[in-house]
XYZ file of C-alpha atoms in Angstrom:
449
model
C -114.080 13.413 7.385
C -112.496 16.594 5.962
C -110.312 14.634 3.540
C -110.294 11.394 1.581
C -107.116 9.274 1.630
C -105.723 8.505 -1.811
C -103.364 5.639 -2.566
C -101.641 5.972 -5.911
C -99.861 3.087 -7.587
C -96.474 4.463 -6.611
C -97.676 4.868 -3.009
C -98.711 1.218 -2.853
C -95.350 0.122 -4.242
C -93.528 2.309 -1.711
C -95.495 0.731 1.140
C -94.691 -2.714 -0.272
C -91.005 -1.825 -0.415
C -91.070 -0.537 3.177
C -92.711 -3.773 4.332
C -90.026 -5.791 2.529
C -87.250 -3.711 4.125
C -88.779 -4.148 7.596
C -89.104 -7.915 7.083
C -85.486 -8.105 5.886
C -84.306 -6.071 8.889
C -86.101 -8.412 11.293
C -84.568 -11.399 9.525
C -81.064 -9.905 9.696
C -81.306 -8.956 13.391
C -81.970 -12.577 14.329
C -78.753 -13.790 12.680
C -75.430 -12.630 14.012
C -73.450 -13.456 10.865
C -75.769 -11.207 8.861
C -75.483 -8.417 11.417
C -71.674 -8.282 11.322
C -71.378 -6.344 8.029
C -74.023 -3.838 9.179
C -72.141 -3.351 12.440
C -69.079 -2.471 10.350
C -71.215 0.037 8.458
C -72.391 1.553 11.759
C -68.773 2.058 12.845
C -68.043 4.171 9.757
C -68.409 7.920 10.320
C -68.848 8.540 6.599
C -71.643 5.982 6.434
C -73.480 7.473 9.413
C -73.213 11.053 8.177
C -74.340 10.133 4.669
C -77.183 8.061 6.109
C -78.228 11.049 8.221
C -78.483 13.203 5.093
C -80.327 10.442 3.232
C -82.735 10.125 6.174
C -83.798 13.746 5.726
C -84.543 13.085 2.063
C -86.370 9.858 2.950
C -88.578 11.580 5.536
C -89.555 14.255 3.014
C -90.237 11.585 0.390
C -92.398 9.505 2.750
C -94.412 12.542 3.848
C -94.960 13.359 0.180
C -96.235 9.800 -0.368
C -99.199 10.143 2.030
C -101.784 11.546 -0.379
C -105.309 12.811 0.163
C -108.050 14.898 -1.427
C -109.485 17.713 0.651
C -113.253 18.090 1.081
C -114.897 21.032 -0.669
C -117.519 23.258 1.022
C -120.825 21.407 1.041
C -123.857 22.750 -0.785
C -125.975 19.730 -0.049
C -125.918 16.421 1.793
C -123.369 14.812 -0.527
C -119.728 15.424 0.335
C -117.581 16.453 -2.614
C -113.787 16.253 -2.661
C -111.328 18.399 -4.547
C -109.862 16.894 -7.729
C -106.424 18.114 -6.593
C -104.396 15.400 -4.872
C -102.255 16.773 -2.037
C -99.844 15.118 0.382
C -98.971 15.359 4.056
C -95.862 17.279 3.016
C -98.033 19.829 1.188
C -100.057 20.313 4.358
C -96.912 20.878 6.441
C -95.426 23.447 4.053
C -98.706 25.079 3.063
C -97.362 28.647 2.659
C -94.574 27.473 0.354
C -97.177 25.893 -1.919
C -99.852 28.606 -1.818
C -97.723 31.780 -1.726
C -97.214 32.090 -5.472
C -96.115 35.272 -7.160
C -96.898 36.538 -10.649
C -93.658 35.388 -12.262
C -89.889 35.226 -11.649
C -88.308 36.679 -8.528
C -84.728 36.266 -7.331
C -83.801 34.665 -3.983
C -84.728 36.942 -1.049
C -86.050 39.530 -3.511
C -88.783 42.054 -2.698
C -89.693 42.760 -6.335
C -90.404 40.764 -9.453
C -87.513 40.065 -11.800
C -89.099 41.818 -14.791
C -90.376 45.335 -15.252
C -94.059 46.044 -15.824
C -96.052 49.070 -16.833
C -97.366 50.801 -13.716
C -98.894 54.147 -12.795
C -97.088 56.399 -10.353
C -98.563 58.911 -7.907
C -99.068 61.431 -10.722
C -100.955 58.813 -12.787
C -98.101 58.545 -15.279
C -97.289 55.198 -16.875
C -93.815 54.083 -15.865
C -91.797 50.856 -16.173
C -90.922 49.544 -12.723
C -90.295 46.296 -10.852
C -93.577 45.465 -9.033
C -93.474 44.560 -5.351
C -93.966 40.896 -4.520
C -97.302 39.776 -3.151
C -95.821 37.603 -0.375
C -92.024 37.880 -0.255
C -90.935 40.426 2.353
C -94.375 42.051 2.641
C -93.916 42.431 6.400
C -91.234 45.082 5.841
C -92.363 48.691 5.995
C -89.034 49.901 4.637
C -87.230 47.945 1.933
C -83.880 49.066 3.345
C -84.549 46.846 6.380
C -84.386 43.645 4.318
C -80.722 42.761 4.865
C -80.937 43.214 8.623
C -84.210 41.294 8.788
C -82.717 38.393 6.789
C -79.719 38.308 9.115
C -81.883 38.341 12.249
C -84.191 35.612 10.960
C -81.213 33.499 9.901
C -79.596 33.812 13.325
C -82.822 33.001 15.167
C -83.487 29.967 12.954
C -79.886 28.804 13.272
C -80.022 29.086 17.062
C -83.297 27.166 17.271
C -82.007 24.476 14.912
C -78.724 24.177 16.805
C -80.569 23.707 20.105
C -82.785 21.044 18.529
C -79.712 19.303 17.094
C -77.906 19.353 20.452
C -80.952 17.888 22.203
C -81.314 15.155 19.602
C -77.596 14.349 19.833
C -77.928 14.073 23.608
C -80.833 11.627 23.209
C -78.785 9.495 20.798
C -75.519 9.674 22.731
C -75.715 6.105 24.079
C -76.339 4.473 20.723
C -74.120 6.597 18.477
C -70.965 8.080 19.938
C -69.109 9.188 16.796
C -68.179 12.885 17.006
C -68.627 13.270 13.245
C -72.274 12.213 13.494
C -72.918 14.653 16.355
C -71.340 17.543 14.449
C -73.231 16.670 11.262
C -76.520 16.407 13.156
C -76.085 19.817 14.782
C -75.033 21.471 11.508
C -77.900 19.894 9.593
C -80.421 20.928 12.243
C -79.031 24.475 12.190
C -79.364 24.605 8.392
C -82.934 23.305 8.476
C -83.867 25.771 11.206
C -82.384 28.665 9.240
C -84.228 27.743 6.038
C -87.530 27.213 7.849
C -87.389 30.602 9.564
C -86.368 32.439 6.409
C -88.909 30.711 4.160
C -91.726 31.949 6.392
C -91.122 35.518 5.138
C -89.078 35.234 1.907
C -88.695 33.105 -1.189
C -85.342 31.674 -0.152
C -84.570 30.216 -3.594
C -86.702 32.602 -5.612
C -89.711 31.777 -7.806
C -90.094 30.283 -11.280
C -91.920 31.444 -14.412
C -95.400 30.947 -12.934
C -94.416 32.295 -9.523
C -94.041 28.996 -7.649
C -91.492 28.876 -4.851
C -88.356 27.117 -6.117
C -87.591 25.740 -2.644
C -90.989 24.020 -2.673
C -90.352 22.617 -6.151
C -86.925 21.316 -5.103
C -88.353 19.602 -2.032
C -91.218 18.086 -4.043
C -88.706 16.730 -6.562
C -87.138 14.544 -3.871
C -89.995 12.040 -3.897
C -89.781 11.563 -7.659
C -86.038 10.914 -7.474
C -86.457 8.453 -4.606
C -89.282 6.648 -6.398
C -87.183 6.211 -9.527
C -84.141 5.133 -7.505
C -85.912 2.594 -5.297
C -88.987 1.214 -7.059
C -86.954 0.294 -10.119
C -85.265 -2.308 -7.925
C -88.608 -4.119 -7.570
C -88.370 -4.879 -11.294
C -84.592 -5.219 -11.613
C -84.012 -7.553 -8.666
C -86.299 -10.516 -9.561
C -85.152 -10.560 -13.196
C -81.445 -10.285 -12.423
C -81.574 -12.722 -9.497
C -83.589 -15.438 -11.232
C -81.861 -15.281 -14.616
C -78.322 -14.730 -13.277
C -78.459 -17.571 -10.775
C -80.166 -19.910 -13.270
C -77.545 -19.197 -15.942
C -74.638 -19.787 -13.572
C -76.012 -22.925 -11.900
C -77.673 -24.878 -14.717
C -75.205 -23.815 -17.465
C -75.659 -25.528 -20.857
C -78.516 -24.323 -23.055
C -80.071 -22.350 -20.173
C -76.888 -20.315 -19.831
C -76.701 -19.820 -23.614
C -80.287 -18.540 -23.878
C -79.964 -16.140 -20.950
C -76.614 -14.829 -22.209
C -78.130 -14.282 -25.645
C -81.053 -12.330 -24.150
C -78.987 -9.922 -22.084
C -76.329 -9.555 -24.778
C -78.955 -8.495 -27.324
C -80.612 -6.181 -24.794
C -77.272 -4.593 -23.905
C -76.548 -3.997 -27.601
C -79.568 -1.704 -28.006
C -78.882 1.932 -27.021
C -80.645 2.284 -23.681
C -81.899 5.833 -24.271
C -83.539 4.850 -27.581
C -85.099 1.746 -26.035
C -86.450 3.714 -23.077
C -87.715 6.526 -25.331
C -89.581 4.080 -27.581
C -91.163 2.305 -24.610
C -92.166 5.589 -22.933
C -93.745 6.935 -26.130
C -95.757 3.739 -26.627
C -96.879 3.895 -23.000
C -97.858 7.562 -23.410
C -100.016 6.719 -26.434
C -101.807 4.059 -24.375
C -102.461 6.551 -21.554
C -103.694 9.230 -23.981
C -106.136 6.848 -25.665
C -107.642 5.691 -22.343
C -108.446 8.841 -20.329
C -111.297 7.008 -18.562
C -108.722 4.966 -16.629
C -107.815 7.956 -14.443
C -110.065 10.041 -12.203
C -107.478 12.752 -11.479
C -104.501 14.254 -13.275
C -102.290 13.078 -10.390
C -103.226 9.430 -10.993
C -102.465 9.879 -14.690
C -99.026 11.367 -13.975
C -98.385 8.686 -11.340
C -99.130 5.901 -13.818
C -96.505 7.331 -16.165
C -94.036 7.409 -13.251
C -94.720 3.765 -12.395
C -94.430 2.817 -16.065
C -91.091 4.635 -16.256
C -89.855 2.622 -13.247
C -90.984 -0.561 -15.000
C -89.232 0.421 -18.233
C -86.002 1.369 -16.435
C -86.094 -1.914 -14.538
C -86.591 -3.960 -17.705
C -83.628 -2.245 -19.368
C -81.158 -2.112 -16.459
C -81.070 -5.663 -15.060
C -78.345 -6.959 -17.373
C -75.352 -5.677 -15.377
C -76.468 -7.296 -12.116
C -77.403 -10.465 -13.998
C -73.826 -10.777 -15.318
C -72.395 -10.360 -11.825
C -74.710 -12.991 -10.348
C -73.977 -15.427 -13.154
C -70.227 -15.134 -12.586
C -70.554 -15.522 -8.811
C -72.888 -18.529 -9.185
C -70.439 -20.224 -11.581
C -67.793 -19.907 -8.878
C -70.069 -21.088 -6.049
C -71.234 -24.107 -8.080
C -67.741 -25.564 -7.882
C -67.458 -25.200 -4.103
C -67.154 -28.396 -2.063
C -70.348 -27.952 -0.061
C -72.406 -27.473 -3.242
C -70.913 -30.590 -4.833
C -71.508 -32.509 -1.594
C -75.169 -31.456 -1.607
C -75.505 -32.606 -5.212
C -73.851 -35.940 -4.361
C -76.372 -36.494 -1.531
C -79.238 -35.957 -3.965
C -80.402 -32.548 -2.724
C -82.740 -30.975 -5.270
C -81.543 -28.065 -7.401
C -84.241 -25.734 -6.054
C -83.174 -26.408 -2.479
C -79.498 -25.863 -3.314
C -80.367 -22.567 -5.007
C -82.523 -21.325 -2.133
C -80.381 -22.590 0.768
C -76.818 -22.278 -0.519
C -76.537 -20.151 -3.661
C -78.865 -17.205 -3.044
C -77.718 -16.421 0.531
C -74.132 -16.291 -0.737
C -74.859 -13.782 -3.512
C -76.953 -11.383 -1.429
C -73.949 -9.183 -0.667
C -73.441 -8.606 -4.385
C -77.129 -7.756 -4.809
C -77.071 -5.285 -1.931
C -73.906 -3.542 -3.121
C -75.154 -3.308 -6.720
C -78.564 -1.947 -5.768
C -77.174 0.708 -3.443
C -74.646 1.836 -6.035
C -77.255 1.867 -8.839
C -79.534 4.186 -6.852
C -77.612 7.338 -7.742
C -77.391 6.308 -11.407
C -81.178 5.933 -11.565
C -81.727 9.353 -9.949
C -79.482 10.928 -12.585
C -81.212 8.902 -15.312
C -84.571 10.462 -14.413
C -83.120 13.953 -14.740
C -81.638 13.153 -18.163
C -84.796 11.455 -19.486
C -87.072 14.264 -18.279
C -84.710 16.785 -19.835
C -85.059 15.146 -23.259
C -88.837 14.810 -22.848
C -89.238 11.054 -22.260
C -89.179 11.043 -18.471
C -91.944 11.753 -15.992
C -95.155 13.577 -16.882
C -94.566 17.330 -17.433
C -97.135 18.091 -14.715
C -95.114 16.123 -12.139
C -92.433 18.004 -10.240
C -88.978 16.455 -10.567
C -85.362 17.471 -10.909
C -85.547 16.679 -14.612
C -88.577 18.896 -15.265
C -86.942 21.696 -13.260
C -83.775 21.439 -15.345
C -85.799 21.261 -18.556
C -87.732 24.379 -17.559
C -84.528 26.194 -16.609
C -83.015 25.463 -20.019
C -84.823 28.363 -21.647
C -84.518 30.573 -18.575
C -80.732 30.503 -18.840
C -80.933 32.130 -22.259
C -83.070 35.131 -21.316
C -81.810 38.542 -20.262
C -81.473 39.021 -17.357
C -80.588 35.370 -16.790
C -82.721 33.296 -14.392
C -80.179 30.993 -12.772
C -81.716 29.919 -9.457
C -84.041 27.144 -10.725
C -81.167 25.270 -12.349
C -78.850 25.931 -9.394
C -81.435 24.661 -6.887
C -82.095 21.449 -8.819
C -78.356 20.921 -9.238
C -77.558 21.406 -5.528
C -80.381 19.181 -4.248
C -79.566 16.441 -6.741
C -75.843 16.723 -5.969
C -76.415 16.320 -2.223
C -78.753 13.353 -2.733
C -76.469 11.528 -5.173
C -73.294 12.310 -3.195
C -74.804 11.003 0.051
C -75.994 7.863 -1.750
C -72.560 7.281 -3.301
C -70.734 7.721 0.008
C -73.132 5.333 1.727
C -72.727 2.854 -1.131
C -68.941 2.967 -0.743
C -69.264 2.224 2.978
C -71.638 -0.679 2.298
C -69.310 -2.076 -0.350
C -66.324 -1.911 2.012
C -68.296 -3.612 4.781
C -69.634 -6.430 2.610
C -66.568 -7.042 0.433
C -65.042 -10.304 1.770
C -61.611 -9.473 0.298
C -61.372 -6.221 2.238
C -62.624 -7.896 5.401
C -60.074 -10.681 5.029
C -57.273 -8.153 4.617
C -58.372 -6.282 7.757
C -58.467 -9.556 9.704
C -54.917 -10.442 8.663
C -53.712 -6.953 9.612
């Protein structure tokens, strides 16, 4: 076998989350009353277009979750594997990862962004911009660059448009919204253009060590998705159990739970997260034998950050569930079940929890974008993911000093900003559509109209 599969902790949690989503989808499809809100979501053009954009990010994130270690050339009978952990996404975009320059270069540039001492034809030392090692090396004449970029963009756009039209034709029976068809064609055209251009140029330039900024931006997607989704594995059980228990049992149980989340909410979240991350980092530094690769070490810090964010962000959802459970507890069917001697656990599992799931779903979808932004802020201040892990926060932190140099290096910050903006905007639009579909007040108003 030319590679050895590697399952990091975050990979295992992602697979667990996917299995839970699949099981929930199967459960929902078998129940018509649960399918109705999702059918309303599917009728929303905004929801479908935003979900299409999110699907592209999800595919990239899932490909970047399939990790492996490549086999090294054998000198003996024992097979040795590289200590570098790669992913299926790295294998697909190999040139983006391996075609590194010496240092900064601007988007579509043919030369480095800084002058170096070079010798001319007369063996004189001059200060010039060196030619890039990979970007635009196929051009014999530098004056041909603009025309070559235009031709490659048109060819990639045409190929992407054709692929988008074919895919829209295959999906025409299931999805008939014109907005989705237009968005699919435009997105396919954009992807085709970028793919064709990135084969010959650094579309978004390179960073301080010469890495392609487009590659860094795409690799940052997985980190943002991990933070935005895996944190729910910690937030959901705490908020659901404590919120429902406080609202249903009331009395001293309600007082204790309210005291816990009131105290936790009173502590500045950034300081609490920073303290927890620093303590976790000390533990990792003092136990290097726990990790066989640097990737597993960085991944453990990522998982720990998800755990810390989950332990500090469950209070808002807990309050919502407590208030909804207090209202449901006074409903006639709950009081009838209590009068017939039905146990509290059965009432909670059969009557309370199914009726608060819409609140959970809306809150989790809307919190996703906040968690993605939280990672960028925490990494910027130095208490986020490991510095060796690529993320939007580490890109922004690295671009902080680049913005102050002369000439200014702007493309790393701009790339991280644009990718994060598209991800968060698509998530927010989809969250709005889900909220409108699951909000019983809005649905009741539409029914009366």
